[in-house]
Amino acid sequence: MIGTACGEEPPPEDPPASTGLTAFGDSGTSTGADEAPPVETSPTSTSSTTTGDAEDSSGADEVSSGDPPSTDPCDGADILCDDFEDPALDPQWVYTGAPGNMPVIDEGRAFAGTRSLTFPTTDTQGAFVYPAAGLPVAGDRIYVRAYVNFEREMSAMGGHVSYIVGANAPSNGAELRLGASQNFGNGQMMVDVNLLGNGPEYTQFSNGDVTGGAPSGAPGVTLVADTWYCIEALYDGSAHEFRLWIDGMELSAMHVTDWQMGVTNWSPVYSVVKIGGQNYSGSLGQIWFDDVAMGTQPLGCP
């Protein structure tokens, strides 16, 4: 079911912190520019999600608005909000991909309620849904928040994949692709963001490395299977900026402005923001989405 925000108070400048924080970093050196405090809170998931010691920061910086987090998953979602509780996919979503890879409503796994949206199969063409209306927005600044659950651990995906994409066309356009790939320095599969189709290709990894730069050897952020993660991304086409939060914690190593190379005017116009999955050199496996929201203001993790 799709709805829009109805709260009266303006949202904070940053997404409010999650009410339950998941530790998701590998042990070892901090992967962000700023050291984060130890994490000792209960996870949002139904299974253990710790891939390293909880005291390691993994580049995550806690975001706090000073106000209690909203419990309404549609708060601030002035573009689209869907909890997928209807038995069929709402027609305000448009599918792009092979006919055999269309997503379905799943009653076997949900973050909230009883249903979620799942993509049982992903391939090299990609299988995604995106809003039928509402994009691009004035200012070309879009927040997208989704609860995401993976069939496979990120370490088992084997190569480059994506699951949330901002683009100037439904397919074969310029794309900024949130996903995972193997770091060119240490070979670890980790969360990354990749730009393709708007000039040279760039990738920034969750340990702060960028393709074309010197590898740091530091560990990055890797996500595990059978776990609900609150993932929020900012696609800012006007400022040519990308930011990422997982479970209410910003990953400072994933904050993209100039790809650490002085690159300017790199962002596409975001006519499409899509969720789903695509395999480039890896295999994402089945993926689930719940409580998906898109808006022009921060959304947070209710």
mmCIF file of C-alpha atoms in Angstrom:
data_model
loop_
_atom_site.group_PDB
_atom_site.id
_atom_site.type_symbol
_atom_site.label_atom_id
_atom_site.label_comp_id
_atom_site.label_asym_id
_atom_site.label_seq_id
_atom_site.Cartn_x
_atom_site.Cartn_y
_atom_site.Cartn_z
ATOM 1 C CA MET A 1 0.000 0.000 0.000
ATOM 2 C CA ILE A 2 1.403 3.368 -1.010
ATOM 3 C CA GLY A 3 0.932 6.519 1.020
ATOM 4 C CA THR A 4 2.477 9.883 1.692
ATOM 5 C CA ALA A 5 3.697 11.659 4.785
ATOM 6 C CA CYS A 6 1.183 13.292 7.048
ATOM 7 C CA GLY A 7 3.253 14.625 9.993
ATOM 8 C CA GLU A 8 3.278 18.322 10.814
ATOM 9 C CA GLU A 9 6.803 18.663 12.162
ATOM 10 C CA PRO A 10 9.585 19.236 9.570
ATOM 11 C CA PRO A 11 12.086 16.372 9.331
ATOM 12 C CA PRO A 12 15.656 16.744 10.604
ATOM 13 C CA GLU A 13 18.596 17.488 8.354
ATOM 14 C CA ASP A 14 19.916 13.944 8.809
ATOM 15 C CA PRO A 15 17.944 10.706 9.112
ATOM 16 C CA PRO A 16 17.185 9.986 12.773
ATOM 17 C CA ALA A 17 19.040 7.141 14.390
ATOM 18 C CA SER A 18 17.513 3.694 14.306
ATOM 19 C CA THR A 19 15.768 2.462 17.418
ATOM 20 C CA GLY A 20 17.848 -0.708 17.197
ATOM 21 C CA LEU A 21 21.330 -0.565 15.754
ATOM 22 C CA THR A 22 23.044 -3.449 13.993
ATOM 23 C CA ALA A 23 26.800 -3.917 14.197
ATOM 24 C CA PHE A 24 27.859 -4.704 10.655
ATOM 25 C CA GLY A 25 31.593 -3.973 10.304
ATOM 26 C CA ASP A 26 34.547 -6.309 10.125
ATOM 27 C CA SER A 27 37.048 -6.254 12.932
ATOM 28 C CA GLY A 28 40.217 -4.247 12.502
ATOM 29 C CA THR A 29 41.010 -0.730 11.403
ATOM 30 C CA SER A 30 38.316 1.904 11.183
ATOM 31 C CA THR A 31 37.153 2.368 7.608
ATOM 32 C CA GLY A 32 35.822 5.916 7.900
ATOM 33 C CA ALA A 33 37.345 9.335 8.308
ATOM 34 C CA ASP A 34 35.815 9.735 11.784
ATOM 35 C CA GLU A 35 36.026 7.179 14.574
ATOM 36 C CA ALA A 36 32.609 6.097 15.807
ATOM 37 C CA PRO A 37 31.850 5.181 19.435
ATOM 38 C CA PRO A 38 31.340 1.562 20.482
ATOM 39 C CA VAL A 39 28.035 0.039 19.459
ATOM 40 C CA GLU A 40 26.209 -1.821 22.225
ATOM 41 C CA THR A 41 22.544 -1.827 21.257
ATOM 42 C CA SER A 42 20.145 -4.559 20.240
ATOM 43 C CA PRO A 43 19.924 -5.460 16.536
ATOM 44 C CA THR A 44 16.863 -4.825 14.387
ATOM 45 C CA SER A 45 17.153 -8.220 12.752
ATOM 46 C CA THR A 46 15.894 -11.659 13.643
ATOM 47 C CA SER A 47 19.346 -13.217 13.447
ATOM 48 C CA SER A 48 22.858 -12.280 14.453
ATOM 49 C CA THR A 49 24.292 -9.639 12.145
ATOM 50 C CA THR A 50 27.689 -8.995 13.682
ATOM 51 C CA THR A 51 30.495 -9.687 11.240
ATOM 52 C CA GLY A 52 33.184 -8.346 13.533
ATOM 53 C CA ASP A 53 33.692 -6.984 17.012
ATOM 54 C CA ALA A 54 31.060 -4.478 18.055
ATOM 55 C CA GLU A 55 33.674 -1.997 19.235
ATOM 56 C CA ASP A 56 35.055 -1.541 15.730
ATOM 57 C CA SER A 57 33.622 1.467 13.924
ATOM 58 C CA SER A 58 33.748 0.353 10.244
ATOM 59 C CA GLY A 59 33.340 3.957 9.141
ATOM 60 C CA ALA A 60 29.918 4.418 10.692
ATOM 61 C CA ASP A 61 29.031 7.701 12.361
ATOM 62 C CA GLU A 62 25.969 7.857 14.587
ATOM 63 C CA VAL A 63 23.318 10.343 13.485
ATOM 64 C CA SER A 64 21.001 11.806 16.095
ATOM 65 C CA SER A 65 18.341 14.412 15.410
ATOM 66 C CA GLY A 66 17.675 15.240 19.061
ATOM 67 C CA ASP A 67 14.024 14.241 18.577
ATOM 68 C CA PRO A 68 12.433 10.819 19.108
ATOM 69 C CA PRO A 69 12.469 8.825 15.864
ATOM 70 C CA SER A 70 9.166 8.556 14.041
ATOM 71 C CA THR A 71 7.303 5.262 14.193
ATOM 72 C CA ASP A 72 5.488 5.986 10.910
ATOM 73 C CA PRO A 73 7.366 4.359 8.004
ATOM 74 C CA CYS A 74 5.814 6.906 5.625
ATOM 75 C CA ASP A 75 6.807 10.005 7.612
ATOM 76 C CA GLY A 76 8.504 12.396 5.181
ATOM 77 C CA ALA A 77 7.841 10.205 2.143
ATOM 78 C CA ASP A 78 6.428 12.829 -0.217
ATOM 79 C CA ILE A 79 7.325 10.843 -3.364
ATOM 80 C CA LEU A 80 6.315 7.265 -2.524
ATOM 81 C CA CYS A 81 5.837 4.874 0.380
ATOM 82 C CA ASP A 82 4.912 1.193 0.271
ATOM 83 C CA ASP A 83 4.675 -1.395 3.045
ATOM 84 C CA PHE A 84 3.784 -4.166 0.523
ATOM 85 C CA GLU A 85 0.902 -5.403 2.683
ATOM 86 C CA ASP A 86 -1.421 -5.584 -0.334
ATOM 87 C CA PRO A 87 -1.402 -9.055 -1.921
ATOM 88 C CA ALA A 88 -0.372 -7.628 -5.325
ATOM 89 C CA LEU A 89 2.248 -5.070 -6.304
ATOM 90 C CA ASP A 90 0.804 -1.562 -6.327
ATOM 91 C CA PRO A 91 0.427 -0.182 -9.899
ATOM 92 C CA GLN A 92 2.348 2.939 -8.934
ATOM 93 C CA TRP A 93 5.471 0.800 -9.343
ATOM 94 C CA VAL A 94 6.865 0.157 -12.838
ATOM 95 C CA TYR A 95 8.894 -2.965 -13.551
ATOM 96 C CA THR A 96 11.984 -3.048 -15.762
ATOM 97 C CA GLY A 97 13.748 -6.313 -16.556
ATOM 98 C CA ALA A 98 13.168 -9.728 -18.082
ATOM 99 C CA PRO A 99 9.543 -10.958 -17.818
ATOM 100 C CA GLY A 100 10.605 -14.060 -15.918
ATOM 101 C CA ASN A 101 12.310 -12.048 -13.161
ATOM 102 C CA MET A 102 9.372 -9.943 -12.011
ATOM 103 C CA PRO A 103 9.114 -9.449 -8.235
ATOM 104 C CA VAL A 104 6.328 -10.929 -6.139
ATOM 105 C CA ILE A 105 4.711 -10.188 -2.804
ATOM 106 C CA ASP A 106 6.085 -12.667 -0.266
ATOM 107 C CA GLU A 107 4.231 -13.743 2.882
ATOM 108 C CA GLY A 108 7.171 -15.756 4.204
ATOM 109 C CA ARG A 109 9.471 -12.903 5.210
ATOM 110 C CA ALA A 110 8.715 -9.351 6.351
ATOM 111 C CA PHE A 111 10.329 -6.654 8.455
ATOM 112 C CA ALA A 112 6.947 -5.331 9.595
ATOM 113 C CA GLY A 113 3.452 -6.664 8.978
ATOM 114 C CA THR A 114 3.182 -9.971 7.144
ATOM 115 C CA ARG A 115 4.400 -9.274 3.601
ATOM 116 C CA SER A 116 7.378 -7.898 1.706
ATOM 117 C CA LEU A 117 8.475 -7.521 -1.927
ATOM 118 C CA THR A 118 10.968 -10.093 -3.172
ATOM 119 C CA PHE A 119 12.966 -10.547 -6.346
ATOM 120 C CA PRO A 120 13.445 -14.329 -6.490
ATOM 121 C CA THR A 121 15.848 -14.132 -9.422
ATOM 122 C CA THR A 122 18.315 -11.492 -10.587
ATOM 123 C CA ASP A 123 20.476 -11.542 -13.700
ATOM 124 C CA THR A 124 22.891 -9.419 -15.730
ATOM 125 C CA GLN A 125 20.033 -7.448 -17.312
ATOM 126 C CA GLY A 126 18.699 -6.436 -13.920
ATOM 127 C CA ALA A 127 15.248 -6.660 -12.347
ATOM 128 C CA PHE A 128 13.954 -3.471 -10.722
ATOM 129 C CA VAL A 129 10.859 -1.464 -9.890
ATOM 130 C CA TYR A 130 10.677 2.333 -9.771
ATOM 131 C CA PRO A 131 7.958 4.945 -9.130
ATOM 132 C CA ALA A 132 5.647 5.578 -12.072
ATOM 133 C CA ALA A 133 5.422 9.274 -11.163
ATOM 134 C CA GLY A 134 7.088 11.890 -8.988
ATOM 135 C CA LEU A 135 10.600 11.980 -10.454
ATOM 136 C CA PRO A 136 12.642 13.965 -11.144
ATOM 137 C CA VAL A 137 11.960 16.408 -8.319
ATOM 138 C CA ALA A 138 12.776 20.102 -8.106
ATOM 139 C CA GLY A 139 16.341 20.349 -6.891
ATOM 140 C CA ASP A 140 17.086 16.740 -7.973
ATOM 141 C CA ARG A 141 17.646 15.668 -4.342
ATOM 142 C CA ILE A 142 16.072 12.337 -3.355
ATOM 143 C CA TYR A 143 16.244 10.216 -0.223
ATOM 144 C CA VAL A 144 15.365 6.533 -0.544
ATOM 145 C CA ARG A 145 14.945 4.263 2.477
ATOM 146 C CA ALA A 146 14.330 0.529 2.388
ATOM 147 C CA TYR A 147 14.503 -2.386 4.756
ATOM 148 C CA VAL A 148 16.559 -4.938 2.826
ATOM 149 C CA ASN A 149 17.194 -8.640 3.436
ATOM 150 C CA PHE A 150 19.616 -10.811 1.454
ATOM 151 C CA GLU A 151 19.541 -14.535 0.732
ATOM 152 C CA ARG A 152 23.339 -14.612 0.602
ATOM 153 C CA GLU A 153 26.060 -13.133 2.703
ATOM 154 C CA MET A 154 27.817 -10.371 0.831
ATOM 155 C CA SER A 155 31.040 -12.358 1.016
ATOM 156 C CA ALA A 156 29.338 -15.111 -1.044
ATOM 157 C CA MET A 157 28.112 -12.842 -3.862
ATOM 158 C CA GLY A 158 31.404 -13.271 -5.692
ATOM 159 C CA GLY A 159 31.595 -10.019 -7.636
ATOM 160 C CA HIS A 160 29.882 -6.746 -8.515
ATOM 161 C CA VAL A 161 26.133 -6.480 -7.820
ATOM 162 C CA SER A 162 23.646 -3.661 -7.144
ATOM 163 C CA TYR A 163 20.265 -3.314 -5.408
ATOM 164 C CA ILE A 164 19.373 0.413 -5.187
ATOM 165 C CA VAL A 165 20.085 2.586 -8.227
ATOM 166 C CA GLY A 166 19.573 6.227 -9.156
ATOM 167 C CA ALA A 167 19.521 6.834 -12.913
ATOM 168 C CA ASN A 168 18.416 9.108 -15.729
ATOM 169 C CA ALA A 169 16.520 6.279 -17.476
ATOM 170 C CA PRO A 170 14.876 2.988 -16.466
ATOM 171 C CA SER A 171 17.670 1.019 -18.158
ATOM 172 C CA ASN A 172 20.836 1.610 -20.174
ATOM 173 C CA GLY A 173 21.266 5.132 -18.829
ATOM 174 C CA ALA A 174 23.732 6.883 -16.563
ATOM 175 C CA GLU A 175 23.469 5.155 -13.181
ATOM 176 C CA LEU A 176 24.725 5.604 -9.630
ATOM 177 C CA ARG A 177 24.535 2.050 -8.289
ATOM 178 C CA LEU A 178 24.569 1.114 -4.607
ATOM 179 C CA GLY A 179 25.718 -2.464 -4.229
ATOM 180 C CA ALA A 180 28.819 -4.488 -3.447
ATOM 181 C CA SER A 181 31.985 -5.618 -5.145
ATOM 182 C CA GLN A 182 35.453 -6.924 -4.422
ATOM 183 C CA ASN A 183 37.843 -4.232 -3.274
ATOM 184 C CA PHE A 184 40.765 -3.908 -5.677
ATOM 185 C CA GLY A 185 43.250 -3.731 -2.807
ATOM 186 C CA ASN A 186 42.362 -6.473 -0.326
ATOM 187 C CA GLY A 187 39.864 -8.500 -2.400
ATOM 188 C CA GLN A 188 37.125 -8.263 0.234
ATOM 189 C CA MET A 189 33.504 -8.135 -0.909
ATOM 190 C CA MET A 190 32.114 -4.949 0.616
ATOM 191 C CA VAL A 191 29.430 -2.316 0.240
ATOM 192 C CA ASP A 192 30.255 0.135 -2.554
ATOM 193 C CA VAL A 193 28.761 2.719 -4.893
ATOM 194 C CA ASN A 194 29.522 2.763 -8.604
ATOM 195 C CA LEU A 195 28.975 5.425 -11.274
ATOM 196 C CA LEU A 196 28.631 4.286 -14.883
ATOM 197 C CA GLY A 197 27.454 5.897 -18.100
ATOM 198 C CA ASN A 198 28.132 9.567 -17.382
ATOM 199 C CA GLY A 199 31.776 9.748 -18.418
ATOM 200 C CA PRO A 200 34.532 7.686 -16.779
ATOM 201 C CA GLU A 201 33.476 4.893 -14.393
ATOM 202 C CA TYR A 202 34.138 5.408 -10.682
ATOM 203 C CA THR A 203 33.715 3.198 -7.616
ATOM 204 C CA GLN A 204 34.003 4.208 -3.969
ATOM 205 C CA PHE A 205 34.207 1.438 -1.373
ATOM 206 C CA SER A 206 33.026 1.361 2.221
ATOM 207 C CA ASN A 207 36.619 1.348 3.468
ATOM 208 C CA GLY A 208 37.200 4.705 1.720
ATOM 209 C CA ASP A 209 39.137 3.370 -1.257
ATOM 210 C CA VAL A 210 38.326 4.612 -4.760
ATOM 211 C CA THR A 211 39.256 3.005 -8.041
ATOM 212 C CA GLY A 212 42.259 4.786 -9.475
ATOM 213 C CA GLY A 213 43.580 5.580 -6.001
ATOM 214 C CA ALA A 214 46.017 3.791 -3.720
ATOM 215 C CA PRO A 215 44.491 0.859 -1.821
ATOM 216 C CA SER A 216 44.388 1.245 1.950
ATOM 217 C CA GLY A 217 44.078 -2.446 2.791
ATOM 218 C CA ALA A 218 41.474 -1.561 5.411
ATOM 219 C CA PRO A 219 38.372 -3.728 5.881
ATOM 220 C CA GLY A 220 35.044 -2.441 4.617
ATOM 221 C CA VAL A 221 31.414 -2.939 5.534
ATOM 222 C CA THR A 222 29.936 -6.299 4.616
ATOM 223 C CA LEU A 223 26.341 -7.418 5.214
ATOM 224 C CA VAL A 224 25.126 -10.874 6.172
ATOM 225 C CA ALA A 225 22.219 -13.063 5.084
ATOM 226 C CA ASP A 226 18.758 -13.422 6.634
ATOM 227 C CA THR A 227 18.952 -10.036 8.339
ATOM 228 C CA TRP A 228 16.848 -6.895 7.911
ATOM 229 C CA TYR A 229 18.963 -3.787 7.332
ATOM 230 C CA CYS A 230 17.565 -0.273 7.213
ATOM 231 C CA ILE A 231 19.399 1.257 4.255
ATOM 232 C CA GLU A 232 18.953 4.927 3.394
ATOM 233 C CA ALA A 233 20.723 6.736 0.570
ATOM 234 C CA LEU A 234 20.798 10.333 -0.594
ATOM 235 C CA TYR A 235 21.023 10.890 -4.337
ATOM 236 C CA ASP A 236 21.738 14.616 -4.753
ATOM 237 C CA GLY A 237 22.036 15.507 -8.417
ATOM 238 C CA SER A 238 22.335 19.248 -7.852
ATOM 239 C CA ALA A 239 25.223 19.008 -5.401
ATOM 240 C CA HIS A 240 26.755 15.934 -7.110
ATOM 241 C CA GLU A 241 26.748 14.109 -3.797
ATOM 242 C CA PHE A 242 25.914 10.660 -2.410
ATOM 243 C CA ARG A 243 25.484 9.665 1.244
ATOM 244 C CA LEU A 244 24.608 6.342 2.884
ATOM 245 C CA TRP A 245 23.192 5.277 6.241
ATOM 246 C CA ILE A 246 22.756 1.708 7.499
ATOM 247 C CA ASP A 247 20.586 1.177 10.590
ATOM 248 C CA GLY A 248 20.724 4.903 11.319
ATOM 249 C CA MET A 249 24.525 5.143 11.157
ATOM 250 C CA GLU A 250 26.135 7.154 8.389
ATOM 251 C CA LEU A 251 29.048 5.493 6.609
ATOM 252 C CA SER A 252 31.430 8.416 6.249
ATOM 253 C CA ALA A 253 33.663 6.382 3.924
ATOM 254 C CA MET A 254 30.734 6.188 1.491
ATOM 255 C CA HIS A 255 30.178 9.962 1.328
ATOM 256 C CA VAL A 256 30.874 10.820 -2.312
ATOM 257 C CA THR A 257 31.428 14.358 -3.543
ATOM 258 C CA ASP A 258 34.253 14.358 -6.109
ATOM 259 C CA TRP A 259 35.334 10.676 -6.031
ATOM 260 C CA GLN A 260 38.505 11.924 -4.247
ATOM 261 C CA MET A 261 39.793 13.019 -7.651
ATOM 262 C CA GLY A 262 38.363 16.497 -8.080
ATOM 263 C CA VAL A 263 35.604 15.236 -10.394
ATOM 264 C CA THR A 264 32.806 17.760 -10.942
ATOM 265 C CA ASN A 265 29.352 17.646 -12.572
ATOM 266 C CA TRP A 266 29.300 13.856 -12.520
ATOM 267 C CA SER A 267 25.767 13.148 -11.328
ATOM 268 C CA PRO A 268 22.943 12.155 -13.700
ATOM 269 C CA VAL A 269 19.519 13.765 -13.408
ATOM 270 C CA TYR A 270 17.592 11.303 -11.236
ATOM 271 C CA SER A 271 14.497 10.585 -13.311
ATOM 272 C CA VAL A 272 14.489 7.060 -11.862
ATOM 273 C CA VAL A 273 15.308 5.623 -8.440
ATOM 274 C CA LYS A 274 14.842 1.869 -8.533
ATOM 275 C CA ILE A 275 15.046 -1.074 -6.145
ATOM 276 C CA GLY A 276 15.735 -4.674 -7.091
ATOM 277 C CA GLY A 277 18.917 -6.368 -8.178
ATOM 278 C CA GLN A 278 21.445 -6.733 -10.959
ATOM 279 C CA ASN A 279 24.465 -8.981 -11.398
ATOM 280 C CA TYR A 280 27.478 -7.581 -13.215
ATOM 281 C CA SER A 281 30.281 -9.993 -12.301
ATOM 282 C CA GLY A 282 28.709 -11.509 -9.170
ATOM 283 C CA SER A 283 25.456 -13.142 -8.091
ATOM 284 C CA LEU A 284 23.190 -11.244 -5.700
ATOM 285 C CA GLY A 285 20.747 -14.074 -5.085
ATOM 286 C CA GLN A 286 17.196 -13.517 -3.850
ATOM 287 C CA ILE A 287 16.537 -10.176 -2.167
ATOM 288 C CA TRP A 288 13.611 -8.784 -0.141
ATOM 289 C CA PHE A 289 12.432 -5.187 0.402
ATOM 290 C CA ASP A 290 9.989 -3.829 2.970
ATOM 291 C CA ASP A 291 8.750 -0.389 4.107
ATOM 292 C CA VAL A 292 10.272 1.405 1.109
ATOM 293 C CA ALA A 293 10.002 5.190 1.139
ATOM 294 C CA MET A 294 11.223 7.979 -1.128
ATOM 295 C CA GLY A 295 11.133 11.671 -0.350
ATOM 296 C CA THR A 296 12.835 15.020 -0.621
ATOM 297 C CA GLN A 297 13.746 15.066 3.087
ATOM 298 C CA PRO A 298 15.545 12.572 5.352
ATOM 299 C CA LEU A 299 13.422 9.541 6.213
ATOM 300 C CA GLY A 300 15.183 7.611 8.972
ATOM 301 C CA CYS A 301 14.514 4.114 10.325
ATOM 302 C CA PRO A 302 11.139 3.845 12.110
#
